[in-house]
Coordinates of C-alpha atoms in Angstrom, one line a residue:
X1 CA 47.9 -14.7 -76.6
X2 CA 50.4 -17.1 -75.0
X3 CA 52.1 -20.1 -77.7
X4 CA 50.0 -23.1 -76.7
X5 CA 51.3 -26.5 -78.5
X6 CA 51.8 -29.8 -77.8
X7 CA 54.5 -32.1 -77.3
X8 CA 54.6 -35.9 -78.1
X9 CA 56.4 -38.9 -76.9
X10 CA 56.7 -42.4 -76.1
X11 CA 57.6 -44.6 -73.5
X12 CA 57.7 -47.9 -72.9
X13 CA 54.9 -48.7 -70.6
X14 CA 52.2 -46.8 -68.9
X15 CA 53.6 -47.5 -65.3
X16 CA 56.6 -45.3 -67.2
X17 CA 54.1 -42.7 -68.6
X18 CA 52.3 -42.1 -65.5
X19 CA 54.5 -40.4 -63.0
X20 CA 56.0 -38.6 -66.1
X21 CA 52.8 -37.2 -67.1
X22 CA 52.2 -36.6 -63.2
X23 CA 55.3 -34.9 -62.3
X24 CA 54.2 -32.1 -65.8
X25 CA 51.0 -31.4 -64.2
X26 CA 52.2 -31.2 -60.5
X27 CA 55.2 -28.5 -61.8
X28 CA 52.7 -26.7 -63.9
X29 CA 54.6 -27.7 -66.9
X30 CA 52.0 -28.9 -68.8
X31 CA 48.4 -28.4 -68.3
X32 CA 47.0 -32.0 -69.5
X33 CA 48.5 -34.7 -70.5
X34 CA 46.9 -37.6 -72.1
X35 CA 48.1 -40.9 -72.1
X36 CA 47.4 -43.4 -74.8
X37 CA 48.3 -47.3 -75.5
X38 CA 49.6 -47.4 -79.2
X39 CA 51.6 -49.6 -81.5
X40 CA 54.6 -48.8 -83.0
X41 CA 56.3 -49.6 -86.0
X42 CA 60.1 -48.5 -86.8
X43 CA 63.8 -49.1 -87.5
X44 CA 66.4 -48.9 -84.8
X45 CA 69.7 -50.1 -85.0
X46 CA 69.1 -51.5 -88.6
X47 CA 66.0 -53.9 -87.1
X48 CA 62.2 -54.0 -88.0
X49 CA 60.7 -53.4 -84.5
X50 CA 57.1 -53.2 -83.4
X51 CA 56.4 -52.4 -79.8
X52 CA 53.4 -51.5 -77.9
X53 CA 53.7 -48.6 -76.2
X54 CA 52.2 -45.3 -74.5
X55 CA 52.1 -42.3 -76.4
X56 CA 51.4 -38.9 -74.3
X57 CA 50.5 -35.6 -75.6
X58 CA 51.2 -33.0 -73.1
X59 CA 49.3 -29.0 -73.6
X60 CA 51.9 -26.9 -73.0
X61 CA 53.0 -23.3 -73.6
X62 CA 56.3 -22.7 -75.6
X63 CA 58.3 -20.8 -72.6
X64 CA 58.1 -24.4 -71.2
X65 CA 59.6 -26.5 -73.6
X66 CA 63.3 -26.5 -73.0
X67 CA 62.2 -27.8 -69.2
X68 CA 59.8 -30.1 -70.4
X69 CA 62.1 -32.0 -72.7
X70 CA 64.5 -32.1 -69.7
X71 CA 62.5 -33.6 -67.2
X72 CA 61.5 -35.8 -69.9
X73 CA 65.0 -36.8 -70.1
X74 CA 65.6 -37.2 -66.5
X75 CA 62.6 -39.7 -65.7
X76 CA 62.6 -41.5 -69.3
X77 CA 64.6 -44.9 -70.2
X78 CA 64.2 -44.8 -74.0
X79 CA 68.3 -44.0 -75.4
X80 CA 66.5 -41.7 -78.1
X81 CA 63.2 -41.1 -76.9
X82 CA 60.8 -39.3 -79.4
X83 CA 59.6 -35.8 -77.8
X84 CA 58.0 -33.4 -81.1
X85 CA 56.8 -30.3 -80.9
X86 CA 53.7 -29.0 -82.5
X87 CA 52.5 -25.3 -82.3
X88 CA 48.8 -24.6 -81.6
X89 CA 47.4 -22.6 -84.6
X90 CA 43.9 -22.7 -83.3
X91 CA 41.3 -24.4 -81.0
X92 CA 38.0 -23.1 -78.3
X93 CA 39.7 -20.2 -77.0
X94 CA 38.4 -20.6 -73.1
X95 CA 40.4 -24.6 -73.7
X96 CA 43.6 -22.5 -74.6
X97 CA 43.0 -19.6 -72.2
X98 CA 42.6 -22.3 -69.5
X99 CA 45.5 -24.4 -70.9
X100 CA 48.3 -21.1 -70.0
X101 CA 46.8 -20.0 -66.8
X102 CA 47.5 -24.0 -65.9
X103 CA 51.5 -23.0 -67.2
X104 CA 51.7 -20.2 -65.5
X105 CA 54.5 -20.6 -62.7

């Protein structure tokens, strides 16, 4: 079985998460990603901040991480943006089966 996971991250507005999550989907990179409005709360630069924000979660395999997090890179404007990684350990196999043929490139 392929290693489906996920992948995380922020950015600063949806108009930002849109062609980001777009540009995934359209390289086969990701199979799905899901974009979500969210508030968050952390320290930077030795300030409280709260921001709102888009969170997406991207279903990807693992042979396509390295080139997800650097087309993340390219098209995001956070300094340090958050991108985690979180392996698949289970889930409706035909969603994961689906989920690599979608990866495949």
């Amino acid at each position: 079985m392929t290693e489906e996971l996920v992948i995380i991250f922020s950015t600063a507005s949806e108009s930002e998460a849109s062609p980001i999550a777009q540009a995934l989907v359209m390289q086969h990179l990701a199979a799905c990603v899901n974009i979500l409005p969210v508030t968050s709360v952390y320290r930077w630069q030795g300030d409280l901040c709260r921001d709102h924000e888009h969170l997406l979660i991207i279903k990807t395999v693992q042979k396509n991480v390295e080139t997800v997090i650097r087309e993340i890179r390219k098209l995001h404007s956070y300094e340090l943006p958050e991108m985690v990684v979180i392996p698949v350990t289970g889930g409706y196999l035909p969603y994961l089966e689906w989920v690599a043929a979608e990866t495949r490139t």
